[in-house]
Tab-separated table of C-alpha atoms in Angstrom:
chain	number	residue	atom	x	y	z
A	1	UNK	CA	1.990	-18.389	19.399
A	2	UNK	CA	5.246	-18.444	21.303
A	3	UNK	CA	6.593	-14.955	21.986
A	4	UNK	CA	10.054	-13.837	23.069
A	5	UNK	CA	10.441	-10.296	24.293
A	6	UNK	CA	13.327	-8.044	25.240
A	7	UNK	CA	13.320	-7.415	29.015
A	8	UNK	CA	16.042	-4.759	28.639
A	9	UNK	CA	14.559	-2.719	25.801
A	10	UNK	CA	13.644	0.237	28.023
A	11	UNK	CA	17.344	0.876	28.656
A	12	UNK	CA	17.588	2.206	25.113
A	13	UNK	CA	15.734	5.474	25.593
A	14	UNK	CA	17.422	8.392	23.824
A	15	UNK	CA	15.598	11.664	24.393
A	16	UNK	CA	15.650	13.169	20.907
A	17	UNK	CA	16.558	12.801	17.254
A	18	UNK	CA	16.707	15.089	14.228
A	19	UNK	CA	13.771	14.831	11.821
A	20	UNK	CA	13.626	17.078	8.735
A	21	UNK	CA	16.172	19.357	10.335
A	22	UNK	CA	14.317	19.736	13.612
A	23	UNK	CA	15.225	18.335	17.020
A	24	UNK	CA	12.220	16.211	18.052
A	25	UNK	CA	11.430	13.476	20.599
A	26	UNK	CA	12.417	10.043	19.294
A	27	UNK	CA	9.771	8.260	17.257
A	28	UNK	CA	11.485	4.984	18.166
A	29	UNK	CA	10.659	4.947	21.882
A	30	UNK	CA	10.166	2.369	24.663
A	31	UNK	CA	6.415	2.997	24.405
A	32	UNK	CA	6.392	1.086	21.116
A	33	UNK	CA	7.325	-2.261	22.650
A	34	UNK	CA	5.351	-1.516	25.796
A	35	UNK	CA	2.149	-1.225	23.740
A	36	UNK	CA	2.913	-4.423	21.852
A	37	UNK	CA	3.633	-6.336	25.053
A	38	UNK	CA	0.372	-5.117	26.597
A	39	UNK	CA	-1.602	-6.216	23.533
A	40	UNK	CA	0.109	-9.603	23.504
A	41	UNK	CA	-0.773	-10.198	27.141
A	42	UNK	CA	-4.366	-9.175	26.485
A	43	UNK	CA	-4.394	-11.682	23.603
A	44	UNK	CA	-3.338	-14.376	26.066
A	45	UNK	CA	0.390	-14.659	25.368
A	46	UNK	CA	3.078	-15.301	27.929
A	47	UNK	CA	6.267	-13.390	27.158
A	48	UNK	CA	9.435	-15.458	27.317
A	49	UNK	CA	12.821	-13.991	28.239
A	50	UNK	CA	15.713	-14.811	25.885
A	51	UNK	CA	17.390	-18.129	26.649
A	52	UNK	CA	20.027	-18.291	23.893
A	53	UNK	CA	23.270	-16.287	23.741
A	54	UNK	CA	23.512	-14.749	20.272
A	55	UNK	CA	27.245	-13.933	20.502
A	56	UNK	CA	28.472	-16.608	18.040
A	57	UNK	CA	25.836	-15.605	15.476
A	58	UNK	CA	26.539	-11.889	15.877
A	59	UNK	CA	30.073	-12.541	14.672
A	60	UNK	CA	28.683	-14.190	11.538
A	61	UNK	CA	26.481	-11.267	10.493
A	62	UNK	CA	28.426	-8.250	11.801
A	63	UNK	CA	32.108	-7.381	11.702
A	64	UNK	CA	34.227	-7.872	14.795
A	65	UNK	CA	35.396	-4.269	14.942
A	66	UNK	CA	31.858	-2.915	14.615
A	67	UNK	CA	30.616	-5.101	17.468
A	68	UNK	CA	33.566	-4.061	19.608
A	69	UNK	CA	32.840	-0.391	18.960
A	70	UNK	CA	29.143	-0.757	19.644
A	71	UNK	CA	29.657	-2.599	22.914
A	72	UNK	CA	32.018	0.074	24.261
A	73	UNK	CA	30.627	3.191	22.577
A	74	UNK	CA	28.785	4.673	25.558
A	75	UNK	CA	31.739	4.250	27.904
A	76	UNK	CA	34.015	5.832	25.298
A	77	UNK	CA	31.603	8.755	25.085
A	78	UNK	CA	31.536	9.187	28.863
A	79	UNK	CA	35.325	9.173	28.995
A	80	UNK	CA	35.576	12.173	26.667
A	81	UNK	CA	34.204	14.900	28.931
A	82	UNK	CA	32.446	15.491	32.256
A	83	UNK	CA	28.709	15.772	31.733
A	84	UNK	CA	28.508	13.595	28.651
A	85	UNK	CA	26.096	11.273	30.447
A	86	UNK	CA	23.352	13.808	29.798
A	87	UNK	CA	24.384	14.537	26.189
A	88	UNK	CA	23.539	12.371	23.188
A	89	UNK	CA	26.381	11.835	20.726
A	90	UNK	CA	25.677	12.254	17.024
A	91	UNK	CA	28.067	11.701	14.103
A	92	UNK	CA	29.034	14.743	12.070
A	93	UNK	CA	31.359	13.285	9.421
A	94	UNK	CA	31.133	10.121	7.323
A	95	UNK	CA	33.723	8.340	5.139
A	96	UNK	CA	31.918	8.813	1.820
A	97	UNK	CA	33.447	8.316	-1.649
A	98	UNK	CA	37.232	8.826	-1.831
A	99	UNK	CA	37.556	8.912	2.000
A	100	UNK	CA	39.134	5.987	3.821
A	101	UNK	CA	37.137	3.581	5.979
A	102	UNK	CA	39.787	0.913	6.493
A	103	UNK	CA	41.032	2.262	9.828
A	104	UNK	CA	39.559	3.713	13.005
A	105	UNK	CA	40.263	7.305	13.932
A	106	UNK	CA	41.347	8.191	17.463
A	107	UNK	CA	38.454	10.666	17.566
A	108	UNK	CA	35.209	9.238	18.973
A	109	UNK	CA	32.875	11.274	16.750
A	110	UNK	CA	34.843	10.157	13.711
A	111	UNK	CA	34.500	6.521	14.827
A	112	UNK	CA	30.789	7.088	15.322
A	113	UNK	CA	30.572	8.367	11.745
A	114	UNK	CA	32.589	5.404	10.494
A	115	UNK	CA	29.965	3.009	11.865
A	116	UNK	CA	26.845	5.059	11.037
A	117	UNK	CA	24.910	5.473	7.797
A	118	UNK	CA	22.997	8.499	9.161
A	119	UNK	CA	22.579	10.693	12.230
A	120	UNK	CA	19.194	9.152	13.058
A	121	UNK	CA	20.366	6.404	15.381
A	122	UNK	CA	21.059	8.027	18.752
A	123	UNK	CA	22.914	6.165	21.484
A	124	UNK	CA	21.899	5.987	25.131
A	125	UNK	CA	23.399	4.484	28.267
A	126	UNK	CA	21.501	1.201	27.905
A	127	UNK	CA	21.771	0.814	24.143
A	128	UNK	CA	24.250	-2.066	24.032
A	129	UNK	CA	22.429	-4.084	26.703
A	130	UNK	CA	19.137	-3.553	24.876
A	131	UNK	CA	20.389	-4.487	21.417
A	132	UNK	CA	22.265	-7.536	22.711
A	133	UNK	CA	19.142	-8.756	24.547
A	134	UNK	CA	17.150	-8.178	21.352
A	135	UNK	CA	19.603	-10.294	19.382
A	136	UNK	CA	19.386	-12.968	22.074
A	137	UNK	CA	15.592	-12.908	21.704
A	138	UNK	CA	15.902	-13.362	17.925
A	139	UNK	CA	18.340	-16.263	18.378
A	140	UNK	CA	16.013	-17.787	20.973
A	141	UNK	CA	13.058	-17.563	18.598
A	142	UNK	CA	15.099	-19.205	15.841
A	143	UNK	CA	16.116	-22.017	18.186
A	144	UNK	CA	12.465	-22.743	18.996
A	145	UNK	CA	11.561	-22.839	15.313
A	146	UNK	CA	14.551	-25.054	14.531
A	147	UNK	CA	13.341	-27.314	17.329
A	148	UNK	CA	9.937	-27.780	15.749
A	149	UNK	CA	7.785	-24.754	16.657
A	150	UNK	CA	5.502	-23.667	13.818
A	151	UNK	CA	6.016	-19.943	14.433
A	152	UNK	CA	7.579	-17.655	17.040
A	153	UNK	CA	7.268	-13.895	17.385
A	154	UNK	CA	10.233	-11.835	18.589
A	155	UNK	CA	8.890	-8.662	20.229
A	156	UNK	CA	11.896	-6.416	20.581
A	157	UNK	CA	13.224	-2.939	20.013
A	158	UNK	CA	15.209	-1.093	18.815
A	159	UNK	CA	14.546	-2.540	15.344
A	160	UNK	CA	17.317	-4.040	13.258
A	161	UNK	CA	16.794	-4.256	9.502
A	162	UNK	CA	18.757	-1.090	8.609
A	163	UNK	CA	21.877	-2.333	10.444
A	164	UNK	CA	24.429	-3.708	8.006
A	165	UNK	CA	27.561	-5.788	8.442
A	166	UNK	CA	29.501	-2.888	9.960
A	167	UNK	CA	27.127	0.030	10.391
A	168	UNK	CA	24.106	1.279	12.310
A	169	UNK	CA	21.308	3.417	10.909
A	170	UNK	CA	17.575	4.062	10.882
A	171	UNK	CA	17.245	3.409	14.647
A	172	UNK	CA	18.947	0.011	14.115
A	173	UNK	CA	22.162	-1.309	15.676
A	174	UNK	CA	22.066	-5.124	15.461
A	175	UNK	CA	20.191	-6.837	12.635
A	176	UNK	CA	17.800	-9.133	14.489
A	177	UNK	CA	16.296	-10.627	11.331
A	178	UNK	CA	19.777	-11.509	10.075
A	179	UNK	CA	20.603	-13.051	13.456
A	180	UNK	CA	17.478	-15.225	13.261
A	181	UNK	CA	18.265	-16.168	9.654
A	182	UNK	CA	21.850	-17.164	10.351
A	183	UNK	CA	20.794	-19.038	13.502
A	184	UNK	CA	18.320	-21.071	11.440
A	185	UNK	CA	21.058	-21.862	8.918
A	186	UNK	CA	23.384	-22.929	11.724
A	187	UNK	CA	20.722	-25.265	13.070
A	188	UNK	CA	20.021	-27.156	9.894
A	189	UNK	CA	17.962	-25.047	7.468
A	190	UNK	CA	19.571	-25.376	4.042
A	191	UNK	CA	17.797	-22.306	2.688
A	192	UNK	CA	16.044	-19.445	4.463
A	193	UNK	CA	13.758	-16.795	2.999
A	194	UNK	CA	13.577	-13.329	4.546
A	195	UNK	CA	10.504	-11.205	3.836
A	196	UNK	CA	10.669	-7.557	4.879
A	197	UNK	CA	7.263	-5.857	5.022
A	198	UNK	CA	8.408	-2.662	6.745
A	199	UNK	CA	7.607	0.616	4.976
A	200	UNK	CA	11.350	1.301	4.702
A	201	UNK	CA	13.656	-0.958	2.731
A	202	UNK	CA	15.734	-3.369	4.813
A	203	UNK	CA	19.026	-2.178	3.381
A	204	UNK	CA	21.075	-3.767	6.156
A	205	UNK	CA	19.562	-7.206	5.635
A	206	UNK	CA	20.046	-6.946	1.883
A	207	UNK	CA	23.687	-5.959	2.369
A	208	UNK	CA	24.400	-8.872	4.709
A	209	UNK	CA	23.004	-11.538	2.354
A	210	UNK	CA	23.430	-9.951	-1.104
A	211	UNK	CA	26.188	-12.318	-2.208
A	212	UNK	CA	24.724	-15.490	-0.711
A	213	UNK	CA	22.675	-18.119	-2.491
A	214	UNK	CA	21.348	-19.777	0.667
A	215	UNK	CA	19.217	-16.783	1.697
A	216	UNK	CA	16.474	-15.223	-0.419
A	217	UNK	CA	15.603	-11.642	0.543
A	218	UNK	CA	12.379	-9.944	-0.531
A	219	UNK	CA	11.309	-6.453	0.506
A	220	UNK	CA	8.100	-4.484	-0.088
A	221	UNK	CA	8.734	-0.834	0.698
A	222	UNK	CA	8.429	2.829	-0.162
A	223	UNK	CA	10.234	3.768	-3.358
A	224	UNK	CA	13.792	4.796	-2.414
A	225	UNK	CA	13.678	7.578	-4.988
A	226	UNK	CA	11.601	9.459	-2.417
A	227	UNK	CA	11.742	7.396	0.803
A	228	UNK	CA	14.404	6.482	3.371
A	229	UNK	CA	16.947	4.866	3.107
A	230	UNK	CA	17.145	6.351	-0.431
A	231	UNK	CA	20.390	4.691	-1.538
A	232	UNK	CA	19.275	1.050	-1.644
A	233	UNK	CA	16.070	-0.826	-2.389
A	234	UNK	CA	15.671	-0.366	-6.145
A	235	UNK	CA	14.117	-3.062	-8.320
A	236	UNK	CA	17.313	-3.670	-10.306
A	237	UNK	CA	19.156	-4.955	-7.209
A	238	UNK	CA	18.827	-8.708	-7.676
A	239	UNK	CA	21.899	-10.130	-5.942
A	240	UNK	CA	25.477	-10.767	-6.989
A	241	UNK	CA	27.769	-13.774	-7.322
A	242	UNK	CA	26.259	-16.810	-5.604
A	243	UNK	CA	23.386	-14.547	-4.576
A	244	UNK	CA	22.423	-13.644	-8.128
A	245	UNK	CA	18.634	-13.836	-8.384
A	246	UNK	CA	18.199	-14.145	-4.619
A	247	UNK	CA	17.197	-10.525	-3.967
A	248	UNK	CA	13.773	-9.100	-4.798
A	249	UNK	CA	12.891	-5.456	-4.192
A	250	UNK	CA	9.315	-4.302	-4.721
A	251	UNK	CA	9.351	-0.504	-4.293
A	252	UNK	CA	5.951	1.187	-4.205
A	253	UNK	CA	5.000	4.872	-4.366
A	254	UNK	CA	3.846	6.894	-1.382
A	255	UNK	CA	0.108	6.594	-0.920
A	256	UNK	CA	-0.015	2.957	-2.045
A	257	UNK	CA	-3.373	1.370	-1.194
A	258	UNK	CA	-3.868	-1.938	0.565
A	259	UNK	CA	-5.011	-3.596	-2.677
A	260	UNK	CA	-1.806	-2.675	-4.505
A	261	UNK	CA	0.316	-3.576	-1.485
A	262	UNK	CA	-1.220	-7.056	-1.319
A	263	UNK	CA	-0.476	-7.558	-5.033
A	264	UNK	CA	3.186	-6.949	-4.198
A	265	UNK	CA	2.947	-9.354	-1.249
A	266	UNK	CA	1.629	-12.021	-3.615
A	267	UNK	CA	4.592	-11.495	-5.928
A	268	UNK	CA	6.998	-11.832	-3.017
A	269	UNK	CA	5.286	-14.973	-1.707
A	270	UNK	CA	5.341	-16.560	-5.149
A	271	UNK	CA	9.091	-16.003	-5.420
A	272	UNK	CA	9.666	-17.296	-1.886
A	273	UNK	CA	7.701	-20.464	-2.675
A	274	UNK	CA	9.840	-20.983	-5.772
A	275	UNK	CA	13.066	-20.582	-3.799
A	276	UNK	CA	12.464	-23.779	-1.859
A	277	UNK	CA	13.241	-22.391	1.587
A	278	UNK	CA	13.196	-24.550	4.700
A	279	UNK	CA	12.253	-21.623	6.958
A	280	UNK	CA	10.989	-18.045	6.814
A	281	UNK	CA	12.025	-14.919	8.709
A	282	UNK	CA	9.639	-11.955	8.537
A	283	UNK	CA	10.891	-8.450	9.264
A	284	UNK	CA	7.538	-7.347	10.627
A	285	UNK	CA	7.524	-3.602	10.237
A	286	UNK	CA	4.046	-2.203	10.850
A	287	UNK	CA	4.698	1.351	9.669
A	288	UNK	CA	2.657	0.559	6.549
A	289	UNK	CA	-0.294	1.504	8.762
A	290	UNK	CA	-2.261	4.493	7.442
A	291	UNK	CA	-1.806	6.432	10.693
A	292	UNK	CA	1.956	6.084	10.954
A	293	UNK	CA	3.578	9.496	11.513
A	294	UNK	CA	6.669	8.973	9.347
A	295	UNK	CA	5.420	6.621	6.601
A	296	UNK	CA	3.017	6.965	3.687
A	297	UNK	CA	1.153	3.746	2.860
A	298	UNK	CA	-2.565	3.215	3.465
A	299	UNK	CA	-3.053	-0.123	5.229
A	300	UNK	CA	-5.811	-0.111	7.852
A	301	UNK	CA	-5.631	-2.132	11.062
A	302	UNK	CA	-7.996	-4.709	9.565
A	303	UNK	CA	-5.521	-5.353	6.717
A	304	UNK	CA	-2.955	-6.874	9.039
A	305	UNK	CA	-5.082	-9.993	9.655
A	306	UNK	CA	-5.009	-11.105	5.991
A	307	UNK	CA	-1.305	-10.238	5.918
A	308	UNK	CA	-0.702	-12.769	8.671
A	309	UNK	CA	-2.907	-15.317	6.931
A	310	UNK	CA	-0.946	-15.013	3.679
A	311	UNK	CA	2.343	-15.471	5.529
A	312	UNK	CA	0.988	-18.641	7.130
A	313	UNK	CA	-0.026	-19.996	3.721
A	314	UNK	CA	3.655	-20.210	2.792
A	315	UNK	CA	3.609	-23.191	5.162
A	316	UNK	CA	7.122	-22.632	6.458
A	317	UNK	CA	8.489	-22.634	10.000
A	318	UNK	CA	8.478	-18.911	10.703
A	319	UNK	CA	10.237	-16.377	12.904
A	320	UNK	CA	8.533	-12.975	12.950
A	321	UNK	CA	10.708	-10.105	14.185
A	322	UNK	CA	9.265	-6.719	15.115
A	323	UNK	CA	10.765	-3.855	13.115
A	324	UNK	CA	9.255	-0.383	12.586
A	325	UNK	CA	5.857	1.110	13.359
A	326	UNK	CA	5.681	4.513	15.014
A	327	UNK	CA	1.989	4.981	15.735
A	328	UNK	CA	2.816	3.527	19.122
A	329	UNK	CA	-0.691	3.198	20.539
A	330	UNK	CA	-1.904	1.224	17.490
A	331	UNK	CA	1.265	-0.817	17.097
A	332	UNK	CA	0.224	-3.492	19.577
A	333	UNK	CA	-3.208	-3.902	17.980
A	334	UNK	CA	-1.697	-4.210	14.516
A	335	UNK	CA	0.946	-6.710	15.667
A	336	UNK	CA	-1.690	-8.933	17.277
A	337	UNK	CA	-3.790	-8.751	14.113
A	338	UNK	CA	-0.885	-10.181	12.097
A	339	UNK	CA	-0.287	-12.954	14.610
A	340	UNK	CA	-3.991	-13.739	14.914
A	341	UNK	CA	-4.351	-13.896	11.139
A	342	UNK	CA	-1.367	-16.242	11.009
A	343	UNK	CA	-2.797	-18.491	13.745
A	344	UNK	CA	-6.305	-18.564	12.288
A	345	UNK	CA	-4.959	-19.575	8.876
């Protein structure tokens, strides 16, 4: 399988985050992609550097002012005070109900809150370069699929599916799956299906495409009544306007077994087949693994092979984009199992 990677991902390396009220080392670390790249090479893959500039597509899936903020955020932070290079900025106020979000404050932390859905998405000096290269990798993968490749894997971090039209969150800044989806549409696919198999609901992807009838979004994830991102991902969210009926959420309780999870996958695949898509984008989160430190499903490593096989049986040109998965040492093994299952099918 063709694989694009992100040669700049290590530049996004924040030192810590806040988890359950405690300051802890970041779960979303460079080691994640490093392990996947090592496993891919051992599997026999060559890793391709991005060869497509995603800039035009970024402006179709994210707002102009959000992109402008994100590109300049670290320099704005450095300009505030001496020593900020060694300090991670975190938002402390958000424009929730009744507060205005139609203008940018002059205060950097307020702007950071304006463009954040949580305080779990720390910035670092190389964040913009890393997320832009990741988007370029997603656009490159889409271009290969549009050009006739059966399937392409985009191995990148930070992940993207929590990033919405004008906000970051859940470790995500640019929505790589949305970039791949829009790139496929731009290059001739009349309809694209997006399947999100990450443990956490892809709220950003849903938000980007919720009113569109040319993109079908399906997500299998932890029930948002108890699991992040909490405020989106319920079964009654089915799309609006032209997108009515084009959104399928399959929330499952913590502790869900592989057998139950695969029943949900079958439901999602059946709906995707009925949508009549020309191409498929998979948000390949692997935090459904039983050993993941921040997720609570029970898939074993061996379960990821049949997952890949079922995705292949949809018989669609496919872009697979790496999302979550925080058992870093096992992440590469599990990713290769999905790809191997896909190839063997």
